[in-house]
mmCIF file of C-alpha atoms in Angstrom:
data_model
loop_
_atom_site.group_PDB
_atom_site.id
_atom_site.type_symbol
_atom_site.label_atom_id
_atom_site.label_comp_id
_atom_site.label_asym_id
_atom_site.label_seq_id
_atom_site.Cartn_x
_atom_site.Cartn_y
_atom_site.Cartn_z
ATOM 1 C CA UNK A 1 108.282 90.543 99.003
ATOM 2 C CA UNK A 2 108.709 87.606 96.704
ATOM 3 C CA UNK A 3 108.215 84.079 97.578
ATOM 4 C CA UNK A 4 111.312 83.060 98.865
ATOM 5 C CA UNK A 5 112.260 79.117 99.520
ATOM 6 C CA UNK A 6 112.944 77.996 102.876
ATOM 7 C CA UNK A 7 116.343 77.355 102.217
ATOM 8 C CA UNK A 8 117.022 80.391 100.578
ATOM 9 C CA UNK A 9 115.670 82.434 103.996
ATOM 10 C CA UNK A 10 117.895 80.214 105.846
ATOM 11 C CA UNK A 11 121.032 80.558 103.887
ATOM 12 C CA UNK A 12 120.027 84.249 103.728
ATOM 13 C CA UNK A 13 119.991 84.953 107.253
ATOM 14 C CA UNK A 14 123.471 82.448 108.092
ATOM 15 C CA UNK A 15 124.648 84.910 105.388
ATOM 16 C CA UNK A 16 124.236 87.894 107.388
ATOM 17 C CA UNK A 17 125.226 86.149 110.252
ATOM 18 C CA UNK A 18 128.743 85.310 108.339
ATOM 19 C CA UNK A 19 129.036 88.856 107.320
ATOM 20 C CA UNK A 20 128.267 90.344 110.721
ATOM 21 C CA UNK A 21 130.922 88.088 112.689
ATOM 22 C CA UNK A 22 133.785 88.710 109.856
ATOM 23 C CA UNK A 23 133.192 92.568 110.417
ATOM 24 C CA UNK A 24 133.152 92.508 114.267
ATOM 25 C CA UNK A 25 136.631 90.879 114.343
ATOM 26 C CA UNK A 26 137.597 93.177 111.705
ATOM 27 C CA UNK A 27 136.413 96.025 114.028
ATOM 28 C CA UNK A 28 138.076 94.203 116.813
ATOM 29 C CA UNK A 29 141.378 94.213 115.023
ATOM 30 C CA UNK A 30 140.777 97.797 113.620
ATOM 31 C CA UNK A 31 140.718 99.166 117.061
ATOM 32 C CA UNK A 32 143.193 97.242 118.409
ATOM 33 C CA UNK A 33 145.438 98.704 115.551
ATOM 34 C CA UNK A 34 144.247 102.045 115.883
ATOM 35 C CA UNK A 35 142.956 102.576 112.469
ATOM 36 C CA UNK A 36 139.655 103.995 111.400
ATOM 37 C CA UNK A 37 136.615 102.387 111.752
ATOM 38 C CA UNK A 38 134.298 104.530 110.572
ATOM 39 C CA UNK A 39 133.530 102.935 107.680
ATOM 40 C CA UNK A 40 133.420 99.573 109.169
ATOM 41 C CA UNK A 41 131.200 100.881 112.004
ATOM 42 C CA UNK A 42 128.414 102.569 109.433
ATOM 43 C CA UNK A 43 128.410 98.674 107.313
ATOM 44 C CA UNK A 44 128.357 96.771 110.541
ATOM 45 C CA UNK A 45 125.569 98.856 111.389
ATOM 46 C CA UNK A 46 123.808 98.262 107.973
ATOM 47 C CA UNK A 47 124.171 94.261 108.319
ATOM 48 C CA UNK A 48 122.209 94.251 111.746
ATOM 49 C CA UNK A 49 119.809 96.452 109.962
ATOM 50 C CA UNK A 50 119.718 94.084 106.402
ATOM 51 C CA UNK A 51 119.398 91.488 109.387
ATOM 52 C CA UNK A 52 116.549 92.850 111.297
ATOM 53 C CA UNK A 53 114.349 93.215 108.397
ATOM 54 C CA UNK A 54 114.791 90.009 106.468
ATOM 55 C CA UNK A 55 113.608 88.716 110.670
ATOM 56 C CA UNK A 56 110.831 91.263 110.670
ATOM 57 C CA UNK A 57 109.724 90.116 107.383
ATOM 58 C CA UNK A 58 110.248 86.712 107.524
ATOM 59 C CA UNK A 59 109.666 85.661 111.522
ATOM 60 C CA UNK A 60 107.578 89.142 112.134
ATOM 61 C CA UNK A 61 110.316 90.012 114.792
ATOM 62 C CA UNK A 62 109.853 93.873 115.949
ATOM 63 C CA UNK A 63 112.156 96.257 115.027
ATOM 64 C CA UNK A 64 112.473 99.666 116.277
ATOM 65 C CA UNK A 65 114.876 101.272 112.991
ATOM 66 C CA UNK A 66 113.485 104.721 112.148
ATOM 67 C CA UNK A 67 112.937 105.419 107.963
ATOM 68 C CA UNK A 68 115.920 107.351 108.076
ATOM 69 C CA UNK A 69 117.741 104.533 109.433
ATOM 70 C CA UNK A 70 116.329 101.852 106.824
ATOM 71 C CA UNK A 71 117.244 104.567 104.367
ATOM 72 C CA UNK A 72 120.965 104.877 105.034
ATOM 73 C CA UNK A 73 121.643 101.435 105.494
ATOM 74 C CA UNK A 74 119.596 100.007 102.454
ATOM 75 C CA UNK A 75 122.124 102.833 100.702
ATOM 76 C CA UNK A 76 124.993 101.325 102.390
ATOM 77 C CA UNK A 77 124.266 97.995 101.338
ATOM 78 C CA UNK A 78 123.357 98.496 97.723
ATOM 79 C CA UNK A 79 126.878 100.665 97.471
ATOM 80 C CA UNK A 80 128.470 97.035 98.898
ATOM 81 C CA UNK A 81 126.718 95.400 95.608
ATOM 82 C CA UNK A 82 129.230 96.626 92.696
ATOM 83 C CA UNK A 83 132.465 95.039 95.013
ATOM 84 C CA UNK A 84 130.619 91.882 95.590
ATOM 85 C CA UNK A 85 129.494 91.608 92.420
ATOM 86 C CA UNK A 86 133.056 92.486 90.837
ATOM 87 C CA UNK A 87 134.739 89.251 93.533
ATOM 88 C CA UNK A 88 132.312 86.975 92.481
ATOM 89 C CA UNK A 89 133.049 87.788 88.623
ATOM 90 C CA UNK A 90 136.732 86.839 89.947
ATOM 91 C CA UNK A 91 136.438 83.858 91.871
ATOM 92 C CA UNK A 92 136.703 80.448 90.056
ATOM 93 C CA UNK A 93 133.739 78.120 89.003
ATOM 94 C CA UNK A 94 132.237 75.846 91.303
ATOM 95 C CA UNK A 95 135.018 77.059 94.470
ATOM 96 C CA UNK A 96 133.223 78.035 98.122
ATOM 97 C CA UNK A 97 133.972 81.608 97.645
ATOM 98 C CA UNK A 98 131.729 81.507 94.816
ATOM 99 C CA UNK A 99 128.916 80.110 96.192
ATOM 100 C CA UNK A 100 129.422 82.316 99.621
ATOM 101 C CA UNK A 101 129.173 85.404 97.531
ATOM 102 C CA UNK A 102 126.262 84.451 95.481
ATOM 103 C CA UNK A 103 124.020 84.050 98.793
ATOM 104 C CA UNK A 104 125.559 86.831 100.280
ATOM 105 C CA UNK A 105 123.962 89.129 97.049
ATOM 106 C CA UNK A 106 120.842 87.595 97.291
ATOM 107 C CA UNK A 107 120.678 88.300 101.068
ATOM 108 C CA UNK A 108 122.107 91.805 100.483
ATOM 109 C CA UNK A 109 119.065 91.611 97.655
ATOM 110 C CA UNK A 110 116.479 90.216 99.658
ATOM 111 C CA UNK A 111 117.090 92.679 102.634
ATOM 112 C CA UNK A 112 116.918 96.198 100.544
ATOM 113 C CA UNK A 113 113.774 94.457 99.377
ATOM 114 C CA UNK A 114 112.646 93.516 102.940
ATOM 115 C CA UNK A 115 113.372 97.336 103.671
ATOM 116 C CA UNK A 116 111.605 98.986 100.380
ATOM 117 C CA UNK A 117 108.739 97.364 101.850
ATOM 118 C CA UNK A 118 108.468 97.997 105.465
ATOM 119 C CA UNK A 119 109.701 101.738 104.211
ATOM 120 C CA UNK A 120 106.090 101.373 101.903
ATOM 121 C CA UNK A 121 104.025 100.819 104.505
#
């Protein structure tokens, strides 16, 4: 894996952390509502995995995701890429949105990474 700063690893991880807490209530509210949370269930599940390995790579914290696992949610994640990618196109210059979804693509980045090489090894 690259060199990555210190701060970058940092905002990386509170990234995840931000995405994971915004999907739980959304699952919370989901379920209350009696909608379908399939989908929502299969990313949340991706984000604790993105999670995991940017911690296993970073803070060599054990994990115990199978390659089959790491497979489905680094494909989960990268199919999250074009939507981010077409919000932050959309957002203005310079405003917090912008700036939250830049580091939230370069921890989405950083963790299929993280995965392509504990999947190597």
């Amino acid at each position: 894996m690259e060199n990555v700063s210190e701060e970058d690893k940092l905002q990386s991880i509170q990234a995840f952390h931000s995405t994971i807490r915004k999907s739980e209530n959304a699952l919370t509210n989901l379920t209350q509502k009696g909608n379908n949370t399939t989908l929502l269930k299969k990313r949340l599940n991706a984000l604790y995995i993105g999670l995991a390995m940017l911690e296993t790579v970073w803070n060599q914290k054990a994990h115990q995701y199978t390659k089959e696992e790491l497979a489905e949610a680094r494909n989960v994640l990268i199919g999250l890429f074009p939507s981010l990618e077409n919000s932050y196109t959309k957002s203005k210059m310079g405003s917090p949105q912008k700036t939250l979804l830049r580091r939230r693509i370069k921890a989405f980045e950083l963790a299929v990474q993280a995965m392509d090489d504990v999947v190597e090894k």
